[in-house]
PDB file of C-alpha atoms and ligand atoms in Angstrom:
ATOM      1  CA  MET A   1     124.056  94.410  98.086  1.00  0.00           C
ATOM      2  CA  LYS A   2     120.734  95.782  96.893  1.00  0.00           C
ATOM      3  CA  LYS A   3     118.613  98.332  98.756  1.00  0.00           C
ATOM      4  CA  ALA A   4     115.201  97.144 100.025  1.00  0.00           C
ATOM      5  CA  ILE A   5     112.298  98.430 102.057  1.00  0.00           C
ATOM      6  CA  TYR A   6     110.292  96.563 104.690  1.00  0.00           C
ATOM      7  CA  PRO A   7     107.104  98.626 105.089  1.00  0.00           C
ATOM      8  CA  GLY A   8     104.390  98.135 107.674  1.00  0.00           C
ATOM      9  CA  SER A   9     102.273  99.560 110.432  1.00  0.00           C
ATOM     10  CA  PHE A  10     104.478  98.131 113.214  1.00  0.00           C
ATOM     11  CA  ASP A  11     101.807  98.985 115.792  1.00  0.00           C
ATOM     12  CA  PRO A  12     103.802  97.728 117.632  1.00  0.00           C
ATOM     13  CA  LEU A  13     106.646  95.639 116.230  1.00  0.00           C
ATOM     14  CA  THR A  14     106.730  91.986 117.293  1.00  0.00           C
ATOM     15  CA  PHE A  15     109.411  89.291 117.414  1.00  0.00           C
ATOM     16  CA  GLY A  16     107.951  88.134 114.070  1.00  0.00           C
ATOM     17  CA  HIS A  17     108.795  91.502 112.465  1.00  0.00           C
ATOM     18  CA  LEU A  18     112.252  91.410 114.022  1.00  0.00           C
ATOM     19  CA  ASP A  19     112.871  87.932 112.622  1.00  0.00           C
ATOM     20  CA  VAL A  20     112.035  89.148 109.098  1.00  0.00           C
ATOM     21  CA  ILE A  21     114.260  92.240 109.611  1.00  0.00           C
ATOM     22  CA  ARG A  22     117.226  90.113 110.730  1.00  0.00           C
ATOM     23  CA  ARG A  23     116.883  87.726 107.830  1.00  0.00           C
ATOM     24  CA  ALA A  24     116.255  90.379 105.169  1.00  0.00           C
ATOM     25  CA  SER A  25     119.254  92.402 106.405  1.00  0.00           C
ATOM     26  CA  LYS A  26     121.532  89.489 105.473  1.00  0.00           C
ATOM     27  CA  ILE A  27     120.389  89.751 101.852  1.00  0.00           C
ATOM     28  CA  PHE A  28     119.691  93.480 101.404  1.00  0.00           C
ATOM     29  CA  ASN A  29     121.732  96.521 102.445  1.00  0.00           C
ATOM     30  CA  PRO A  30     120.604  99.052 103.402  1.00  0.00           C
ATOM     31  CA  LEU A  31     117.288  97.678 104.598  1.00  0.00           C
ATOM     32  CA  LEU A  32     114.849 100.495 105.257  1.00  0.00           C
ATOM     33  CA  VAL A  33     112.232  99.585 107.823  1.00  0.00           C
ATOM     34  CA  ALA A  34     109.519 102.089 106.972  1.00  0.00           C
ATOM     35  CA  VAL A  35     106.571 102.872 109.206  1.00  0.00           C
ATOM     36  CA  ALA A  36     103.404 103.812 107.320  1.00  0.00           C
ATOM     37  CA  GLN A  37     101.560 106.831 108.626  1.00  0.00           C
ATOM     38  CA  ASN A  38      98.189 105.127 107.972  1.00  0.00           C
ATOM     39  CA  GLU A  39      95.942 107.154 110.298  1.00  0.00           C
ATOM     40  CA  GLU A  40      92.835 105.486 108.858  1.00  0.00           C
ATOM     41  CA  LYS A  41      93.905 102.323 110.706  1.00  0.00           C
ATOM     42  CA  HIS A  42      93.757 104.308 113.986  1.00  0.00           C
ATOM     43  CA  PRO A  43      97.078 103.037 115.314  1.00  0.00           C
ATOM     44  CA  LEU A  44      97.533 102.692 119.070  1.00  0.00           C
ATOM     45  CA  PHE A  45     101.008 104.227 118.872  1.00  0.00           C
ATOM     46  CA  SER A  46     101.918 107.464 117.100  1.00  0.00           C
ATOM     47  CA  LEU A  47     104.263 107.397 114.126  1.00  0.00           C
ATOM     48  CA  GLU A  48     107.060 108.710 116.342  1.00  0.00           C
ATOM     49  CA  GLU A  49     106.466 106.076 119.029  1.00  0.00           C
ATOM     50  CA  ARG A  50     106.457 103.265 116.465  1.00  0.00           C
ATOM     51  CA  GLN A  51     109.723 104.545 114.989  1.00  0.00           C
ATOM     52  CA  GLU A  52     111.340 104.904 118.410  1.00  0.00           C
ATOM     53  CA  MET A  53     110.454 101.322 119.348  1.00  0.00           C
ATOM     54  CA  LEU A  54     111.840 100.050 116.032  1.00  0.00           C
ATOM     55  CA  LYS A  55     115.056 102.061 116.363  1.00  0.00           C
ATOM     56  CA  GLU A  56     115.718 100.583 119.781  1.00  0.00           C
ATOM     57  CA  ALA A  57     114.971  97.064 118.530  1.00  0.00           C
ATOM     58  CA  VAL A  58     117.246  97.188 115.470  1.00  0.00           C
ATOM     59  CA  GLN A  59     120.184  99.082 116.927  1.00  0.00           C
ATOM     60  CA  ASP A  60     122.370  95.935 116.921  1.00  0.00           C
ATOM     61  CA  ILE A  61     121.454  94.865 113.379  1.00  0.00           C
ATOM     62  CA  GLN A  62     123.894  96.074 110.712  1.00  0.00           C
ATOM     63  CA  GLY A  63     122.616  97.925 107.656  1.00  0.00           C
ATOM     64  CA  VAL A  64     119.120  98.579 108.983  1.00  0.00           C
ATOM     65  CA  GLU A  65     117.638 102.088 108.931  1.00  0.00           C
ATOM     66  CA  VAL A  66     114.261 103.137 110.316  1.00  0.00           C
ATOM     67  CA  SER A  67     112.160 105.632 108.382  1.00  0.00           C
ATOM     68  CA  SER A  68     108.535 106.509 107.748  1.00  0.00           C
ATOM     69  CA  PHE A  69     106.348 107.360 104.797  1.00  0.00           C
ATOM     70  CA  THR A  70     102.984 108.824 103.896  1.00  0.00           C
ATOM     71  CA  GLY A  71     101.046 108.231 100.711  1.00  0.00           C
ATOM     72  CA  LEU A  72     101.755 105.476  98.250  1.00  0.00           C
ATOM     73  CA  LEU A  73     104.495 102.994  99.019  1.00  0.00           C
ATOM     74  CA  VAL A  74     105.596 102.773  95.383  1.00  0.00           C
ATOM     75  CA  GLU A  75     105.975 106.557  95.207  1.00  0.00           C
ATOM     76  CA  TYR A  76     108.248 106.465  98.244  1.00  0.00           C
ATOM     77  CA  CYS A  77     110.187 103.658  96.517  1.00  0.00           C
ATOM     78  CA  SER A  78     110.575 105.648  93.286  1.00  0.00           C
ATOM     79  CA  THR A  79     111.669 108.811  95.116  1.00  0.00           C
ATOM     80  CA  ASN A  80     114.233 106.881  97.137  1.00  0.00           C
ATOM     81  CA  LYS A  81     115.361 104.567  94.310  1.00  0.00           C
ATOM     82  CA  ILE A  82     114.229 101.399  96.068  1.00  0.00           C
ATOM     83  CA  GLY A  83     113.479  98.428  93.817  1.00  0.00           C
ATOM     84  CA  VAL A  84     112.596  95.739  96.350  1.00  0.00           C
ATOM     85  CA  VAL A  85     109.748  95.556  98.867  1.00  0.00           C
ATOM     86  CA  ILE A  86     109.963  92.904 101.584  1.00  0.00           C
ATOM     87  CA  ARG A  87     106.793  91.553 103.163  1.00  0.00           C
ATOM     88  CA  GLY A  88     106.418  88.842 105.775  1.00  0.00           C
ATOM     89  CA  LEU A  89     104.007  86.031 104.966  1.00  0.00           C
ATOM     90  CA  ARG A  90     102.806  84.114 107.995  1.00  0.00           C
ATOM     91  CA  ALA A  91      99.867  82.006 106.984  1.00  0.00           C
ATOM     92  CA  ILE A  92      97.366  81.393 104.217  1.00  0.00           C
ATOM     93  CA  SER A  93      95.219  84.124 105.780  1.00  0.00           C
ATOM     94  CA  ASP A  94      97.879  86.721 104.864  1.00  0.00           C
ATOM     95  CA  PHE A  95      97.973  85.590 101.268  1.00  0.00           C
ATOM     96  CA  GLU A  96      94.946  87.312  99.794  1.00  0.00           C
ATOM     97  CA  PHE A  97      95.837  90.807 101.002  1.00  0.00           C
ATOM     98  CA  GLU A  98      99.517  90.368 100.151  1.00  0.00           C
ATOM     99  CA  PHE A  99      98.714  89.002  96.689  1.00  0.00           C
ATOM    100  CA  GLN A 100      96.450  91.977  95.989  1.00  0.00           C
ATOM    101  CA  MET A 101      98.969  94.490  97.287  1.00  0.00           C
ATOM    102  CA  ALA A 102     101.970  93.016  95.436  1.00  0.00           C
ATOM    103  CA  LEU A 103     100.138  92.854  92.118  1.00  0.00           C
ATOM    104  CA  THR A 104      98.623  96.338  92.485  1.00  0.00           C
ATOM    105  CA  ASN A 105     101.991  97.826  93.367  1.00  0.00           C
ATOM    106  CA  LYS A 106     103.554  96.057  90.378  1.00  0.00           C
ATOM    107  CA  LYS A 107     100.823  97.387  88.096  1.00  0.00           C
ATOM    108  CA  ILE A 108     101.272 100.992  89.178  1.00  0.00           C
ATOM    109  CA  CYS A 109     105.076 100.818  89.366  1.00  0.00           C
ATOM    110  CA  ASP A 110     106.710  98.135  87.241  1.00  0.00           C
ATOM    111  CA  SER A 111     110.205  98.761  88.639  1.00  0.00           C
ATOM    112  CA  VAL A 112     109.268  97.591  92.158  1.00  0.00           C
ATOM    113  CA  GLU A 113     109.423  93.876  93.003  1.00  0.00           C
ATOM    114  CA  THR A 114     107.838  92.394  96.137  1.00  0.00           C
ATOM    115  CA  ILE A 115     109.678  89.577  97.890  1.00  0.00           C
ATOM    116  CA  PHE A 116     108.010  87.524 100.607  1.00  0.00           C
ATOM    117  CA  MET A 117     109.799  86.038 103.573  1.00  0.00           C
ATOM    118  CA  MET A 118     108.293  83.558 106.022  1.00  0.00           C
ATOM    119  CA  PRO A 119     109.101  84.344 109.624  1.00  0.00           C
ATOM    120  CA  ASN A 120     110.451  81.467 111.690  1.00  0.00           C
ATOM    121  CA  GLU A 121     107.600  79.102 112.573  1.00  0.00           C
ATOM    122  CA  THR A 122     107.955  80.122 116.224  1.00  0.00           C
ATOM    123  CA  TYR A 123     106.541  83.500 115.222  1.00  0.00           C
ATOM    124  CA  SER A 124     104.144  82.494 112.468  1.00  0.00           C
ATOM    125  CA  TYR A 125     101.038  83.005 114.630  1.00  0.00           C
ATOM    126  CA  LEU A 126     102.055  86.418 116.040  1.00  0.00           C
ATOM    127  CA  SER A 127     100.190  89.577 115.157  1.00  0.00           C
ATOM    128  CA  SER A 128     100.320  93.114 116.546  1.00  0.00           C
ATOM    129  CA  ARG A 129      96.526  93.086 116.871  1.00  0.00           C
ATOM    130  CA  ILE A 130      96.426  90.015 119.131  1.00  0.00           C
ATOM    131  CA  ILE A 131      99.351  91.263 121.204  1.00  0.00           C
ATOM    132  CA  LYS A 132      97.534  94.570 121.848  1.00  0.00           C
ATOM    133  CA  GLU A 133      94.407  92.678 122.855  1.00  0.00           C
ATOM    134  CA  ILE A 134      96.291  90.432 125.306  1.00  0.00           C
ATOM    135  CA  SER A 135      98.159  93.383 126.784  1.00  0.00           C
ATOM    136  CA  LYS A 136      94.986  95.435 127.152  1.00  0.00           C
ATOM    137  CA  MET A 137      93.438  92.607 129.157  1.00  0.00           C
ATOM    138  CA  GLY A 138      96.480  92.285 131.390  1.00  0.00           C
ATOM    139  CA  GLY A 139      97.975  89.139 129.839  1.00  0.00           C
ATOM    140  CA  ASP A 140     101.675  88.302 129.558  1.00  0.00           C
ATOM    141  CA  ILE A 141     103.151  89.380 126.209  1.00  0.00           C
ATOM    142  CA  SER A 142     106.836  89.128 127.149  1.00  0.00           C
ATOM    143  CA  SER A 143     107.482  86.220 124.794  1.00  0.00           C
ATOM    144  CA  PHE A 144     105.972  88.074 121.810  1.00  0.00           C
ATOM    145  CA  VAL A 145     107.660  91.495 121.855  1.00  0.00           C
ATOM    146  CA  PRO A 146     110.943  93.031 123.136  1.00  0.00           C
ATOM    147  CA  THR A 147     110.977  94.263 126.750  1.00  0.00           C
ATOM    148  CA  HIS A 148     110.863  97.940 125.778  1.00  0.00           C
ATOM    149  CA  VAL A 149     107.722  97.297 123.717  1.00  0.00           C
ATOM    150  CA  THR A 150     106.080  95.448 126.626  1.00  0.00           C
ATOM    151  CA  LYS A 151     106.775  98.502 128.809  1.00  0.00           C
ATOM    152  CA  ARG A 152     105.294 100.880 126.214  1.00  0.00           C
ATOM    153  CA  LEU A 153     102.146  98.745 125.932  1.00  0.00           C
ATOM    154  CA  HIS A 154     101.713  98.644 129.710  1.00  0.00           C
ATOM    155  CA  GLN A 155     102.165 102.407 129.820  1.00  0.00           C
ATOM    156  CA  LYS A 156      99.681 102.948 127.008  1.00  0.00           C
ATOM    157  CA  PHE A 157      96.914 100.879 128.574  1.00  0.00           C
ATOM    158  CA  LYS A 158      97.575 102.239 132.061  1.00  0.00           C
ATOM    159  CA  ASN A 159      96.956 105.737 130.744  1.00  0.00           C
ATOM    160  CA  ARG A 160      93.668 104.878 129.043  1.00  0.00           C
TER     161      ARG A 160
HETATM  162  O1  PNS B 201     101.735  96.169 108.531  1.00  0.00           O
HETATM  163  P1  PNS B 201     100.632  96.358 107.530  1.00  0.00           P
HETATM  164  O2  PNS B 201      99.511  97.176 108.114  1.00  0.00           O
HETATM  165  O3  PNS B 201     100.154  95.061 106.949  1.00  0.00           O
HETATM  166  O4  PNS B 201     101.264  97.214 106.313  1.00  0.00           O
HETATM  167  C1  PNS B 201     100.496  97.574 105.203  1.00  0.00           C
HETATM  168  C2  PNS B 201     101.200  98.685 104.412  1.00  0.00           C
HETATM  169  C3  PNS B 201     101.436  99.877 105.291  1.00  0.00           C
HETATM  170  C4  PNS B 201     102.508  98.186 103.879  1.00  0.00           C
HETATM  171  C5  PNS B 201     100.260  99.075 103.211  1.00  0.00           C
HETATM  172  O5  PNS B 201      98.990  99.404 103.689  1.00  0.00           O
HETATM  173  C6  PNS B 201     100.819 100.230 102.397  1.00  0.00           C
HETATM  174  O6  PNS B 201     101.724 100.064 101.623  1.00  0.00           O
HETATM  175  N1  PNS B 201     100.273 101.442 102.606  1.00  0.00           N
HETATM  176  C7  PNS B 201     100.682 102.649 101.917  1.00  0.00           C
HETATM  177  C8  PNS B 201      99.625 103.120 100.933  1.00  0.00           C
HETATM  178  C9  PNS B 201      99.701 102.330  99.632  1.00  0.00           C
HETATM  179  O7  PNS B 201     100.708 102.322  98.949  1.00  0.00           O
HETATM  180  N2  PNS B 201      98.595 101.664  99.318  1.00  0.00           N
HETATM  181  C10 PNS B 201      98.474 100.837  98.144  1.00  0.00           C
HETATM  182  C11 PNS B 201      98.897  99.415  98.434  1.00  0.00           C
HETATM  183  S1  PNS B 201      98.344  98.370  97.163  1.00  0.00           S
END
């Protein structure tokens, strides 16, 4: 099977991300789930924390490796001989950014193809941003993220 990368902020990962990981791992092997160091987005969780949460979540999924990258995604792909980028596409609202990113990446690195996967409709409305907002205001997020992520969010907001 072909090697692929599933890049993202994963701040934090949701059941939607996990659904894409499970499905992509049946088609690609190894599947690198790569956390972007994008500090300009001011992530709630550090790079290490985001990786730790992902590692715990994917430990039972065969062929999945968790990594991280800084700088351009296509450069990381070239260095690591990765020809396929997986992105989840939830709704029309995702389309514009994803379209721009896929075409720009293709323009600067012709050997990288982007493949989109729709998460199961159960998860199509989920976003890390909304989950953080609900958790910050004390709402129940247990049906959106794994238990260990719920605990980390509670911890994070308790300490703020
Ligand atoms: O989960 P996100 O925040 O939607 O992921 C976006 C991400 C990290 C995949 C994207 O911002 C990215 O690839 N960043 C690395 C820098 C880069 O290559 N930028 C050019 C993209 S056109």
